Every structure is written in structure tokens, then in C-alpha cells.
């Protein structure tokens, strides 16, 4: 069957004075019901032709048509079949038209009796989703066409439809002919759509042909009500969309405590939800000069600007947002005065901003700050890149603002969580320290304490003890008391250094003197035991350094002590100073002893680290020496590190000391001190202070 031409188009060709009107589906339903009711309530036997777009629409009305068929033999129902609908002659005639027929786009109802005539000939207008079909409400469907009581129009429409009916069901030719004779004027049969000029248009007056102004008003009222309903639906739909978007962003970002993940989810959801070309978010403070774009959402075909540096300090738009503490929108970046301004002091000129805008193809721009309790955490940006500018709606700005608030909260939560994790790690470290301390105390304090106790008890309970044995007892008790004192001393020193309660006395120093002092300290401490060979290779001429003398001697003494402890008497210890930089000297204490495994080179500086564990050690010591050294060296802004080729390959401990700056300005790294320089000494604890 050939596709029939739109009935509305044909009718309008015949009656060019008629202007089609817009009708909502709800209005058409009400009108067609009114027309059908007129048939049901009357005594006439009218011609009724109803054309439904689809079978499903007809099925809702099938019951009514069975009742209408009881009134008249001339009832025709047309529809595009979906399941059961077919050509049939039961209570009334059903005509199944092709699914590609233009009839599928139209809705027709013709009621033609002796005393009344009305017709409804409408075509569905496909409305885009954004234009009000919100919430998928069927009543919002729009039609355009003619609804009238005009007999001539109704007759002409009936004529066109009867032709279509006979085309689809030729067997109804006779019945249709009978209808024509009964309801249509004889001349209409000869009128053809192709000859619209045959019609005497002057007789058609749109307004006067309407028999009932009251009905017309009712229809207008109905239409207005429907329009209001659509508007209300649209606004409800917008609100629902907004709420859904905020909820989905909030839910998604609450699932994460990772700031980067939060920001990526936020731009993705927001960009998709608002259908923008580009959505960016970057973290920034009010005082930042620039920001790096780390998270972006891109619509198809839009160029990425991820990784780019965005100007902030001299960017008048950013500054305006910070000042306003609110969102800023630019509908058309080409015509915005801010982007064409001349350079103002300390600001990017409009021209420079235009370059930025052009390079990123920004046409419509929205900047929304992310604040938390008045503190700027970042910025959300939405870009439309054309071809047409977009007018930002107030509700869009409100929505992005609401999401920015949620992002602010999520970022602060993530920050708090990260701080909590740091604190937890610190607590765990503290706990480990405490456990270590207990272990050390158990071993290092209890063992000498027991020895001291045994010695003193023996001395007290055995008056007949020989003087030699008495002396041995006393010496043992004294040695162990000294061991305990050292542990307590180291522990206190480290706590003082770590808590920053140390008063540094930074002054110009001669390294030779420090080395000499530390060497004599070590030798004095190991007077009783044989030591490996210690070679002092410090060059004669060296610049002065800037450090605290007492602490410098302490570091040297500890490194030398360790070297002695972990090197056999056949081995060798060397102390050297190199001047490889204009800013600091590098001191190295090397030994040929037991060495350190490469993976332990960092760990040896941890508190209480001892390779064999505190409980199994034979060499004594507290495991605090290197931790103390690291704190001291950091105190004057130096570095300390260890090197070793591994087990039994010896070790080298290096640390840096800054060169005294005043001498640098006059005679840069040139050696200024020789070994002949005199030293003054001042005793404090076990180390000496020099000046
Ligand atoms: P301790 O009092 O145990 O010596 P330190 O903090 O001074 O404490 O040293 C920590 C650990 O580092 C030592 O127990 C040892 O295992 C390792 N260590 C330090 N100096 C040397 C060295 N010169 N040679 C080999 N190992 C060393």
C-alpha cells in the first residue's frame, strides 16, 4: 500500500485560510471524548471515522467504539497494528494501515450527523527532550492541527479519509459510497486535493464558523491548564534532576577518602550531568599564583587542558571570585568587557585572558569557588566551547554551588583522614619505641642493676672478703652503673634533640680541634682495651665551619666509638675531611670492620636499631648513637649518611658541616685555618667546647 499524504496537509491545501493550532494530548483526549459523547447522547446515526496513531491508543477507547457502533452503521476505526488489530468488519469497520503511513503521525476524529458536524485533524509535533517532555509524561505530547464544528471542513476531511479507507479496504467501496451519498454534498466527490483552487475560499470564515464561543473558551482554558501543568512538571523535573545529580555526586565522593579520586568523580558527574563541554577542578589557595589543572571532564571532540598551568594571582576573574566569595558566570566570552579590558596594575590584561580563552575555545564560562568555613580549597570551572554561547541559568549556578560545598566537605574529610593516618603512624612508631624501650630497659638496665645488686650484697654480707675481691666487686658495680648512666644519658639527649629543646650555640669552628678532641675522648674511654689503628688524614688547611662545637665533637666521638666497636684490633679506622662544595665540608669516618648490608644503610639511623637486636648484643651500646648523630647534624642543616659494600667490607659514615659564611664572602672556599690555630677548651659533660 502506498504511503498516504498527511490528511492535515491536504486539508490545509484546500482551506489555506485555516491556521493550525497547538493542542496538548490531554486537550485532544478531552475534545474527542466530548465529540464521542455527543454521538452517544444523540439520536442520530452519524458517520464516525476515528484514526488512531497506534493500536495501543485505540485499545484504550475500544469499549466506547463498541457503544458508538450501536448508534450507527457508519463507524470506521483506523490504527497501525501492534498485536491483534487487523482489517475486520464486526461491530464496526477496522482498517489496519501500514506502519510507515503518515497516518501514524496523525490523530483524526470525524463526527458527521444531520444536525451536527465536528472534526479533529491533528499531527503530532516531536518535541525535543529538553523542551518539556520531562518526567516522560505522555500528556505533554503536542499536536498541531484543526479542531472545528465547521461542516464543510468536516465533510472534506471525511472525504479524504473515506478515500484512504477504500484504498486499504477496497471491499468497503460500496459502504463508503453509501456514506458519501448520505453525509457529503454531491459536489465534494468531484473535488480533488490537487485542485484546491476549485474551492470557493471566500465562504470560509474561521471565527464565524465556530458555533459555540463557550466551547472555544473551554478549550482555551483546558489548554492553558495543560500548559501550566507542563511548566510545573518541567520545574519539578529540573528539581528532581538537580537533586539526583547532587545525590549522585555526594554519594560517589563520600565513598572515597582520596582527594584526587573525589575531585575526578566530581568533575565527571558534574560534566555529564550538566552536559557541558569541559568541567575542571583544581586545588588552590587565595594566595596562589598559579594552579595546575589536574582533573577534567571532556565532552566528545573537546581539547584537553589537563596538566596546564592556570594563572590565578594576576587573573582578574579568579580575583573577582575570591573577592565575591561566590560564583561568576560569563555567557559570552567574546563580548565580556572583562576580557577586553586594558592591562590594569598587577592584573592580566583582557587581551592575555582572551588568548587563554581562545586557546581553550571557551565561549561560556562558569567559575565556582570551593570554600570550607571561609577557606578557599579549590575552584570548579565549567566551559561551553560553542558554536553558540550558552546563557547560564540561576539554577545551574545553584546546583554547581551545592556540589562545590559537598566537594569542600569531602576534601576536608579526606584531609582529616590523612592527618588521622599520620597520627596513627606516629602513634604506632611511638608504640614501637615504647616496646623497644621496655626491651632495652629490660636488658640494658636490669642486667647491670642485678650485677650491682649482687656485688653490693656480697660486699655487705661478707666482711671477711679479701681486699682484692672487694676491689673487683666494687669495680664491676661501678662499670655497670656507668653503663646504666650512659643509656639514661643517651635517651635524655635524644628526647631533648627530638623535642627541639636544645639551645644551639652555632659559631665558627676549626674542624682540626674538634677531630683532635673526639679522638682523645675515644682513646680515653678505651684506655683499658686495645683499639684498631686510627689514622687522622684531615688536611692541614681547611675553612672554618659553622656549627655547635660540643655537638660536633659528640657526633665525631660516636662515629669513632662505633667504628672501634665494630672493627677488630687488626683493622683500621680513618678520619678525613673533604671540601667538594663552596658551602660545606664533608667529614668521613671509615673503618675496615664488619660492614653494613646495603638495605640497612638507612635503618641504622633509626632509634634503637641494632643489627643483632638489643637482647643478643655483645658489644654494648644503646642503639641510640646514630639517631642522636642524625638529629645533631640536622640541627646545623647538614646531612649524614652511611656507605658500605656489605658484610665484612667495612663502612663509611659521612656528614656535612656548613662552611662559615663570612669567610666565604671574602675568600670563598679557600682554606683559612691551619693546624697551628690555638684552642680554648671548656668542659661540658663528656665533650669539650671550643671557640
Ligand atoms: P649502638 O649503640 O648500638 O652502636 P648506634 O645507633 O650507634 O647504636 O648504631 C646502630 C647500629 O648500627 C649498630 O648497632 C650497628 O648494628 C650499626 N653500626 C653503626 N656503626 C657501625 C659501623 N661502623 N660498622 C658496622 N655497623 C655499624
XYZ file of C-alpha atoms and ligand atoms in Angstrom:
718
model
C 0.000 0.000 0.000
C 1.413 3.376 -0.918
C 2.098 5.821 1.845
C -0.786 8.287 2.042
C -0.202 12.012 2.237
C -0.861 13.796 5.518
C -4.588 14.469 5.930
C -3.807 17.743 7.680
C -1.593 18.913 4.820
C -4.241 18.063 2.267
C -6.920 19.816 4.271
C -4.784 22.940 4.671
C -4.119 22.986 0.950
C -7.853 23.028 0.369
C -8.531 25.563 3.134
C -5.461 27.795 3.155
C -7.170 30.321 5.489
C -7.130 27.864 8.341
C -4.218 28.155 10.691
C -3.337 25.047 12.636
C -3.305 25.414 16.409
C -1.229 23.735 19.073
C -3.022 21.149 21.238
C -1.692 19.058 24.107
C -2.615 15.413 24.135
C -4.774 15.880 27.229
C -6.835 18.536 25.405
C -7.304 16.344 22.354
C -8.412 13.449 24.551
C -10.966 15.703 26.239
C -12.205 17.061 22.867
C -12.506 13.669 21.236
C -14.344 12.302 24.275
C -16.742 15.246 24.063
C -17.316 14.534 20.359
C -17.893 10.837 21.029
C -20.240 11.667 23.914
C -22.271 13.830 21.557
C -22.798 10.759 19.372
C -23.603 8.538 22.365
C -26.096 11.037 23.790
C -27.835 11.855 20.484
C -30.479 10.119 18.449
C -28.784 10.459 15.100
C -26.868 7.879 13.127
C -23.766 9.853 12.211
C -20.704 8.949 10.194
C -17.825 8.370 12.642
C -14.246 7.979 11.448
C -11.511 7.673 14.085
C -7.887 7.263 13.150
C -5.519 6.307 15.974
C -1.744 6.521 15.567
C -1.233 3.095 17.077
C -3.262 0.110 18.139
C -2.457 0.754 21.800
C -4.207 4.165 21.709
C -7.271 2.612 20.105
C -7.370 -0.191 22.689
C -7.942 2.348 25.475
C -11.084 3.511 23.604
C -12.309 0.201 22.146
C -15.161 -0.078 24.652
C -16.516 3.361 23.683
C -16.430 2.456 19.997
C -18.431 -0.690 20.613
C -21.086 1.567 22.198
C -20.840 4.122 19.379
C -21.329 1.294 16.861
C -24.693 0.590 18.474
C -25.760 4.079 17.361
C -24.579 3.951 13.755
C -23.602 1.524 10.975
C -21.114 4.013 9.579
C -18.294 3.730 12.103
C -14.725 3.334 10.855
C -11.675 2.904 13.117
C -8.158 3.123 11.673
C -4.909 2.235 13.523
C -1.387 0.935 12.924
C -1.488 -2.649 14.205
C 0.795 -3.689 17.036
C -0.632 -7.060 18.154
C -4.209 -8.038 17.290
C -5.604 -5.114 15.302
C -6.493 -6.040 11.696
C -8.898 -5.297 8.866
C -12.219 -6.510 10.092
C -15.985 -5.914 9.816
C -17.600 -6.743 13.146
C -19.480 -4.126 15.200
C -17.729 -1.525 13.092
C -15.102 -1.417 10.370
C -11.472 -1.611 11.432
C -8.745 -0.609 8.987
C -5.139 -1.574 9.764
C -2.840 0.864 7.979
C 0.885 0.416 7.287
C 3.362 1.295 9.996
C 5.139 3.732 7.643
C 1.932 5.547 6.669
C 1.783 9.241 7.622
C -1.391 8.313 9.483
C 0.893 7.063 12.292
C 1.817 10.705 12.907
C -1.783 11.939 12.979
C -4.868 11.788 15.127
C -8.248 12.165 13.458
C -11.825 12.060 14.611
C -14.750 12.917 12.374
C -18.305 13.027 13.582
C -20.789 13.926 10.858
C -24.518 13.831 11.546
C -27.535 15.675 10.153
C -27.635 18.248 12.939
C -24.015 18.366 13.981
C -20.577 18.078 12.450
C -17.166 18.268 14.049
C -13.703 17.135 13.242
C -10.302 16.951 14.810
C -7.400 16.618 12.385
C -4.059 16.875 14.125
C -0.444 15.947 13.557
C 1.981 15.125 16.365
C 4.887 17.532 16.844
C 8.011 15.817 18.068
C 9.314 17.911 20.966
C 12.956 17.575 21.955
C 13.586 16.086 25.391
C 14.752 19.355 26.892
C 11.634 21.126 25.738
C 9.278 19.887 28.326
C 8.931 16.158 27.935
C 10.316 15.976 31.425
C 9.346 13.074 33.546
C 8.187 11.201 30.415
C 4.606 12.386 30.936
C 2.500 11.334 27.929
C 0.059 14.223 28.383
C 2.836 16.626 27.417
C 2.799 15.310 23.847
C 1.962 18.133 21.485
C -0.114 18.183 18.348
C -0.797 20.784 15.744
C -3.935 20.917 13.677
C -7.574 21.777 13.368
C -10.457 21.132 15.668
C -13.745 22.569 14.410
C -17.518 22.315 14.140
C -17.289 23.531 10.591
C -19.398 21.236 8.447
C -17.523 21.834 5.185
C -14.137 21.150 6.714
C -15.544 18.075 8.414
C -17.042 16.849 5.154
C -13.785 17.399 3.290
C -11.830 15.540 5.993
C -14.375 12.702 5.854
C -13.995 12.594 2.101
C -10.188 12.275 2.319
C -10.381 9.588 4.976
C -13.067 7.592 3.177
C -10.728 7.508 0.159
C -7.911 6.192 2.353
C -10.257 3.582 3.872
C -11.238 2.316 0.422
C -7.581 2.286 -0.622
C -6.772 -0.025 2.291
C -10.017 -1.998 2.134
C -11.430 -1.903 -1.459
C -14.237 -4.239 -0.376
C -15.680 -1.293 1.572
C -16.108 0.745 -1.646
C -19.866 0.298 -1.633
C -20.296 1.122 2.063
C -18.088 4.192 1.706
C -20.073 5.293 -1.340
C -23.241 4.998 0.683
C -21.670 7.171 3.404
C -20.666 9.778 0.840
C -24.149 9.963 -0.549
C -25.651 10.198 2.882
C -23.271 12.632 4.602
C -21.306 14.502 1.943
C -22.597 17.022 -0.601
C -22.613 15.648 -4.167
C -20.025 18.144 -5.447
C -17.401 17.182 -2.856
C -16.969 13.841 -4.525
C -15.576 15.566 -7.556
C -13.295 17.839 -5.612
C -9.727 16.658 -5.658
C -6.890 17.636 -3.415
C -4.824 18.502 -6.435
C -7.269 21.295 -7.337
C -7.568 23.404 -4.221
C -8.492 26.454 -6.288
C -11.820 24.864 -7.140
C -12.912 25.655 -3.628
C -14.570 28.961 -3.057
C -12.414 30.117 -0.188
C -14.346 33.317 0.368
C -17.089 31.395 2.115
C -14.724 30.175 4.857
C -14.558 32.391 7.879
C -12.625 30.832 10.664
C -14.219 32.687 13.558
C -17.834 32.835 12.418
C -17.807 29.143 11.615
C -17.343 28.273 15.225
C -20.885 27.693 16.514
C -20.089 27.925 20.190
C -17.683 30.527 21.623
C -18.241 28.994 25.054
C -16.734 25.712 23.847
C -13.863 27.583 22.304
C -13.183 29.302 25.639
C -13.380 25.997 27.415
C -10.776 24.581 25.082
C -8.541 27.582 25.634
C -8.949 27.165 29.371
C -8.148 23.481 29.106
C -5.073 24.236 27.036
C -3.870 26.887 29.491
C -4.292 24.435 32.372
C -2.324 21.863 30.461
C 0.406 24.383 29.725
C 0.673 25.265 33.405
C 0.865 21.593 34.232
C 3.684 21.125 31.772
C 5.549 24.073 33.246
C 5.088 22.703 36.736
C 6.234 19.286 35.540
C 9.248 20.808 33.898
C 10.248 22.669 37.031
C 9.645 19.531 39.101
C 11.711 17.595 36.601
C 14.507 20.170 36.844
C 14.428 19.983 40.614
C 14.454 16.226 40.530
C 17.342 16.245 38.058
C 19.254 18.646 40.305
C 18.606 16.591 43.397
C 19.569 13.393 41.624
C 22.805 14.955 40.391
C 23.720 16.335 43.816
C 22.870 12.994 45.404
C 24.875 11.001 42.924
C 27.916 13.300 43.276
C 27.610 13.305 47.066
C 27.213 9.541 47.282
C 30.103 8.941 44.909
C 32.516 11.322 46.619
C 31.577 10.068 50.071
C 32.728 6.602 49.067
C 36.281 7.847 48.815
C 38.742 9.438 51.193
C 41.279 10.041 48.464
C 41.184 13.743 47.440
C 42.215 13.004 43.836
C 39.513 10.403 43.427
C 36.933 12.768 44.952
C 37.804 15.545 42.510
C 37.825 13.243 39.476
C 34.418 11.780 40.345
C 33.028 15.268 40.941
C 34.091 16.689 37.550
C 32.984 13.561 35.740
C 29.491 13.520 37.273
C 29.012 17.270 37.050
C 30.232 17.475 33.459
C 27.980 14.614 32.388
C 25.019 15.857 34.420
C 25.096 19.382 33.013
C 26.201 18.375 29.550
C 28.984 20.967 29.427
C 31.905 20.759 27.026
C 34.560 20.831 29.731
C 34.477 20.677 33.508
C 37.626 21.363 35.533
C 38.563 21.340 39.147
C 41.826 22.411 40.690
C 43.002 22.870 44.225
C 44.189 26.352 45.140
C 44.531 28.858 47.941
C 43.592 32.528 47.730
C 47.275 33.497 47.678
C 48.406 31.029 44.990
C 49.988 32.480 41.865
C 49.076 29.591 39.597
C 47.287 26.259 39.705
C 47.782 23.094 37.718
C 44.730 21.569 36.099
C 44.680 18.048 37.481
C 41.123 16.878 36.929
C 38.920 17.435 33.935
C 35.838 16.064 32.211
C 35.669 16.438 28.441
C 32.794 16.060 26.058
C 33.481 14.479 22.691
C 35.787 16.426 20.434
C 36.879 18.947 23.110
C 40.606 19.514 23.572
C 42.139 18.550 26.899
C 43.884 21.169 29.028
C 44.873 18.757 31.786
C 48.343 19.466 33.145
C 48.261 23.119 32.034
C 49.146 25.894 34.436
C 46.288 28.313 35.075
C 47.084 31.904 36.128
C 45.477 32.914 39.457
C 47.232 35.830 41.098
C 47.030 38.143 38.102
C 43.820 36.677 36.748
C 41.014 39.251 37.254
C 38.329 36.539 37.027
C 39.897 34.422 39.767
C 40.415 37.528 41.906
C 36.788 38.564 41.387
C 35.532 35.142 42.507
C 37.765 35.289 45.592
C 36.549 38.791 46.382
C 32.885 37.990 45.771
C 33.255 34.639 47.526
C 30.642 33.487 45.033
C 30.270 32.022 41.559
C 30.967 34.061 38.435
C 29.394 33.418 35.049
C 30.245 34.672 31.602
C 27.674 33.879 28.940
C 29.712 35.066 26.006
C 33.457 35.352 26.478
C 33.818 37.148 23.145
C 31.765 40.136 24.290
C 32.552 40.175 28.001
C 34.061 43.558 28.985
C 36.405 41.873 31.492
C 38.078 40.086 28.641
C 38.637 43.175 26.547
C 39.950 45.460 29.312
C 43.359 47.068 29.043
C 46.088 45.902 31.384
C 45.450 47.030 34.979
C 48.159 47.129 37.574
C 49.068 43.639 38.756
C 46.413 42.008 36.565
C 46.453 40.165 33.288
C 45.107 42.343 30.539
C 41.843 41.340 28.916
C 43.903 40.539 25.853
C 46.036 37.975 27.703
C 42.865 36.418 29.053
C 41.443 36.365 25.537
C 44.477 34.376 24.425
C 43.736 31.873 27.189
C 40.075 31.788 26.245
C 40.908 31.267 22.567
C 43.474 28.569 23.205
C 40.913 26.640 25.263
C 37.975 27.596 22.977
C 35.946 28.854 25.949
C 32.747 30.601 24.881
C 30.603 30.396 28.027
C 32.371 30.192 31.352
C 31.357 29.475 34.931
C 33.769 29.673 37.881
C 32.551 28.375 41.231
C 34.795 28.520 44.307
C 35.084 25.602 46.723
C 35.117 27.006 50.234
C 35.163 25.318 53.593
C 34.457 27.623 56.532
C 35.682 30.601 54.551
C 38.890 28.892 53.440
C 39.348 28.540 49.675
C 40.162 24.920 48.814
C 39.785 24.983 45.044
C 37.806 26.065 42.007
C 35.287 24.370 39.751
C 35.106 25.587 36.167
C 32.527 24.796 33.514
C 33.192 25.622 29.875
C 30.966 25.634 26.835
C 33.015 25.755 23.677
C 30.371 26.765 21.166
C 29.387 27.073 18.434
C 26.689 29.114 20.242
C 27.097 30.784 23.635
C 25.000 29.424 26.486
C 23.096 31.529 28.991
C 23.901 30.121 32.415
C 20.731 29.579 34.398
C 20.461 30.561 38.024
C 19.502 27.018 38.930
C 22.652 25.677 37.213
C 24.803 28.037 39.264
C 22.904 26.975 42.404
C 23.482 23.340 41.553
C 27.222 23.759 40.945
C 27.440 25.788 44.162
C 25.739 22.975 46.080
C 28.163 20.452 44.597
C 31.131 22.711 45.378
C 30.002 22.740 49.023
C 29.862 18.936 49.032
C 33.335 18.744 47.470
C 34.634 21.122 50.160
C 33.288 18.888 52.917
C 34.636 15.745 51.231
C 38.093 17.307 50.810
C 38.213 18.345 54.446
C 37.121 14.869 55.496
C 39.843 13.352 53.337
C 42.382 15.769 54.826
C 41.250 14.898 58.347
C 41.511 11.213 57.488
C 45.035 11.670 56.125
C 46.009 13.546 59.305
C 44.480 10.764 61.339
C 46.509 8.238 59.386
C 49.677 10.268 60.026
C 48.815 10.430 63.681
C 48.171 6.714 63.707
C 51.527 6.060 62.102
C 53.175 8.329 64.656
C 51.340 6.516 67.425
C 52.443 3.165 66.042
C 56.034 4.445 65.871
C 55.698 5.676 69.446
C 54.362 2.325 70.473
C 57.286 0.580 68.787
C 59.659 2.949 70.583
C 57.969 2.205 73.863
C 58.243 -1.560 73.276
C 61.894 -1.155 72.288
C 62.479 0.922 75.344
C 60.960 -1.747 77.522
C 63.159 -4.384 75.863
C 66.276 -2.206 76.212
C 65.397 -1.332 79.751
C 64.838 -4.989 80.495
C 68.234 -5.925 79.191
C 70.417 -2.874 79.466
C 69.189 -1.677 82.837
C 68.192 -4.863 84.626
C 71.404 -6.754 83.833
C 73.819 -4.168 85.247
C 71.415 -3.467 88.088
C 71.419 -7.145 89.056
C 75.208 -7.195 88.888
C 75.421 -4.071 91.039
C 72.975 -5.578 93.499
C 74.912 -8.873 93.749
C 78.219 -7.033 94.209
C 76.849 -4.717 96.877
C 75.070 -7.553 98.705
C 78.302 -9.598 98.735
C 80.279 -6.601 99.981
C 77.724 -6.015 102.718
C 77.250 -9.643 103.828
C 80.814 -10.893 103.661
C 83.034 -8.798 105.926
C 85.846 -11.330 105.573
C 86.164 -10.841 101.832
C 89.724 -10.365 100.633
C 90.651 -6.766 99.687
C 91.401 -7.896 96.068
C 87.989 -9.481 95.660
C 86.371 -6.473 97.344
C 88.101 -4.243 94.742
C 86.878 -6.454 91.862
C 83.354 -6.287 93.241
C 83.492 -2.525 93.536
C 84.917 -2.089 90.018
C 82.233 -4.308 88.496
C 79.474 -2.387 90.286
C 80.972 0.924 89.135
C 81.297 -0.214 85.487
C 77.691 -1.358 85.349
C 76.478 1.821 86.994
C 78.327 3.700 84.240
C 76.598 1.584 81.547
C 73.237 2.467 83.029
C 74.101 6.103 83.250
C 75.065 6.113 79.570
C 71.777 4.634 78.474
C 69.799 7.136 80.525
C 72.030 9.933 79.245
C 71.600 8.933 75.555
C 67.898 8.595 75.967
C 67.580 12.030 77.539
C 69.852 13.580 74.904
C 67.782 12.152 72.066
C 64.487 13.227 73.636
C 65.880 16.733 74.073
C 67.085 16.893 70.475
C 63.866 15.468 69.065
C 61.636 17.772 71.045
C 63.669 20.801 69.921
C 64.540 21.740 73.490
C 68.228 22.151 72.684
C 69.835 25.564 72.622
C 72.249 25.615 69.722
C 75.412 27.584 70.070
C 76.419 27.946 66.437
C 79.817 29.551 65.972
C 82.841 29.491 63.676
C 84.869 26.366 64.412
C 88.148 24.787 63.465
C 87.494 21.177 62.474
C 91.016 20.043 63.429
C 90.343 20.875 67.022
C 87.052 19.007 67.024
C 88.686 15.934 65.477
C 91.534 16.055 67.998
C 89.122 16.373 70.887
C 86.946 13.499 69.754
C 89.989 11.288 69.185
C 91.310 11.960 72.650
C 87.822 11.288 74.069
C 87.672 7.910 72.352
C 91.157 6.968 73.356
C 90.451 7.942 76.963
C 87.305 5.810 77.013
C 89.066 2.769 75.562
C 92.190 3.151 77.679
C 91.853 -0.400 79.002
C 91.062 -2.154 75.698
C 93.174 -2.479 72.559
C 91.880 -0.415 69.645
C 92.254 -0.776 65.862
C 94.657 1.653 64.237
C 93.109 5.131 63.908
C 94.521 7.338 61.163
C 93.807 11.080 61.161
C 94.001 12.161 57.499
C 92.424 15.573 57.940
C 94.181 18.072 55.648
C 96.085 20.877 57.324
C 94.326 23.748 55.596
C 90.569 23.931 55.922
C 87.990 26.722 56.069
C 86.226 27.350 59.353
C 82.890 25.640 59.761
C 79.714 26.935 61.349
C 78.301 24.575 63.976
C 77.933 23.932 67.685
C 81.334 22.689 68.822
C 80.124 20.467 71.652
C 77.661 18.646 69.459
C 80.158 18.334 66.601
C 82.610 16.579 68.923
C 79.733 14.385 70.120
C 78.981 13.237 66.545
C 82.627 12.537 65.773
C 83.099 10.654 69.056
C 80.016 8.498 68.461
C 81.080 7.606 64.907
C 84.607 6.795 66.080
C 83.204 4.770 69.011
C 81.068 2.707 66.622
C 83.990 2.207 64.251
C 86.070 0.914 67.173
C 83.204 -1.298 68.355
C 82.617 -2.974 65.001
C 86.243 -3.264 63.797
C 88.717 -5.882 65.031
C 92.010 -4.689 66.506
C 93.741 -5.741 63.297
C 91.519 -3.389 61.291
C 91.915 0.308 60.586
C 89.863 3.450 61.134
C 90.387 6.596 59.068
C 89.088 10.091 59.571
C 89.089 12.502 56.625
C 87.595 15.860 55.656
C 86.894 16.842 52.031
C 85.961 20.209 50.595
C 83.876 19.408 47.496
C 81.442 22.273 47.733
C 81.781 26.010 48.377
C 79.141 25.684 51.068
C 80.067 22.757 53.264
C 82.824 20.366 54.320
C 82.280 16.622 54.301
C 83.653 14.614 57.227
C 84.130 10.864 56.717
C 84.853 8.201 59.343
C 85.728 4.916 57.601
C 86.559 1.535 59.031
C 87.514 -1.874 57.711
C 85.142 -3.599 60.157
C 82.081 -5.787 59.822
C 80.277 -3.506 57.375
C 76.553 -2.948 56.889
C 74.158 -4.642 54.480
C 73.070 -2.157 51.772
C 69.381 -2.428 52.737
C 70.242 -1.404 56.329
C 72.171 1.746 55.411
C 69.164 3.949 56.217
C 67.753 1.894 59.085
C 70.911 2.144 61.161
C 69.896 5.745 61.874
C 66.559 4.654 63.393
C 66.148 4.789 67.139
C 67.147 1.569 68.894
C 68.286 -0.110 65.690
C 70.875 -2.748 66.447
C 71.733 -5.366 63.874
C 71.720 -8.282 66.280
C 68.811 -6.960 68.373
C 69.141 -5.398 71.786
C 68.875 -8.634 73.690
C 71.612 -10.518 71.872
C 74.232 -7.855 71.570
C 77.690 -8.372 72.920
C 79.246 -5.034 72.015
C 77.158 -2.923 74.368
C 75.614 0.337 73.253
C 72.072 1.565 73.254
C 71.075 1.736 69.587
C 70.580 5.482 70.035
C 74.017 6.737 68.936
C 73.329 7.222 65.210
C 69.802 8.570 65.858
C 71.435 11.216 68.092
C 74.045 11.976 65.381
C 71.317 12.480 62.764
C 69.421 14.909 64.990
C 72.599 16.875 65.735
C 73.687 17.128 62.082
C 70.177 18.221 61.075
C 70.464 20.892 63.751
C 73.100 22.785 61.743
C 71.401 21.998 58.428
C 73.747 19.193 57.390
C 73.262 15.658 56.105
C 74.504 12.329 57.460
C 74.612 9.017 55.646
C 76.322 5.647 55.641
C 78.002 3.694 52.852
C 79.185 0.106 52.841
C 79.887 -2.592 50.292
C 78.119 -5.039 52.619
C 79.043 -7.557 55.288
C 82.754 -7.623 56.235
C 83.568 -4.882 53.731
C 83.855 -2.034 56.218
C 81.682 1.081 56.483
C 81.962 4.800 55.832
C 79.920 7.364 57.720
C 79.741 10.817 56.132
C 78.297 14.059 57.420
C 78.363 17.642 56.203
C 79.037 20.848 58.138
C 78.376 24.303 56.628
C 81.387 26.477 55.903
C 81.420 29.725 57.894
C 79.793 32.248 55.527
C 81.710 35.438 56.428
C 84.986 33.970 55.303
C 83.180 32.738 52.157
C 82.175 36.227 51.142
C 85.732 37.489 51.302
C 87.739 34.437 50.366
C 85.353 31.734 49.200
C 86.212 28.097 49.876
C 89.880 28.886 50.280
C 91.432 27.238 53.351
C 91.770 29.774 56.131
C 92.761 27.808 59.189
C 95.861 25.787 59.817
C 96.583 23.275 62.480
C 98.616 25.811 64.456
C 95.438 27.611 65.483
C 95.106 27.691 69.221
C 92.184 26.151 71.034
C 90.451 27.058 74.230
C 88.544 24.252 75.916
C 85.634 24.258 78.245
C 84.269 21.066 79.790
C 80.606 20.240 79.484
C 79.514 16.666 80.128
C 81.992 14.363 78.461
C 82.755 16.592 75.471
C 84.665 19.836 75.260
C 83.540 23.138 73.880
C 85.879 25.098 71.672
C 85.697 28.581 70.259
P 74.757 1.282 69.122
O 74.800 1.919 70.432
O 74.029 0.006 69.082
O 76.062 1.259 68.443
P 74.124 3.155 67.059
O 72.916 3.942 66.806
O 75.394 3.913 67.229
O 73.830 2.247 68.308
O 74.295 2.142 65.885
C 73.202 1.422 65.467
C 73.621 0.164 64.748
O 74.240 0.496 63.512
C 74.633 -0.645 65.453
O 74.076 -1.488 66.442
C 75.260 -1.437 64.337
O 74.464 -2.564 64.034
C 75.237 -0.459 63.165
N 76.529 0.277 63.041
C 76.837 1.504 63.480
N 78.099 1.853 63.168
C 78.609 0.806 62.502
C 79.891 0.529 61.917
N 80.907 1.407 61.958
N 80.063 -0.675 61.326
C 79.046 -1.587 61.284
N 77.839 -1.387 61.809
C 77.606 -0.222 62.424
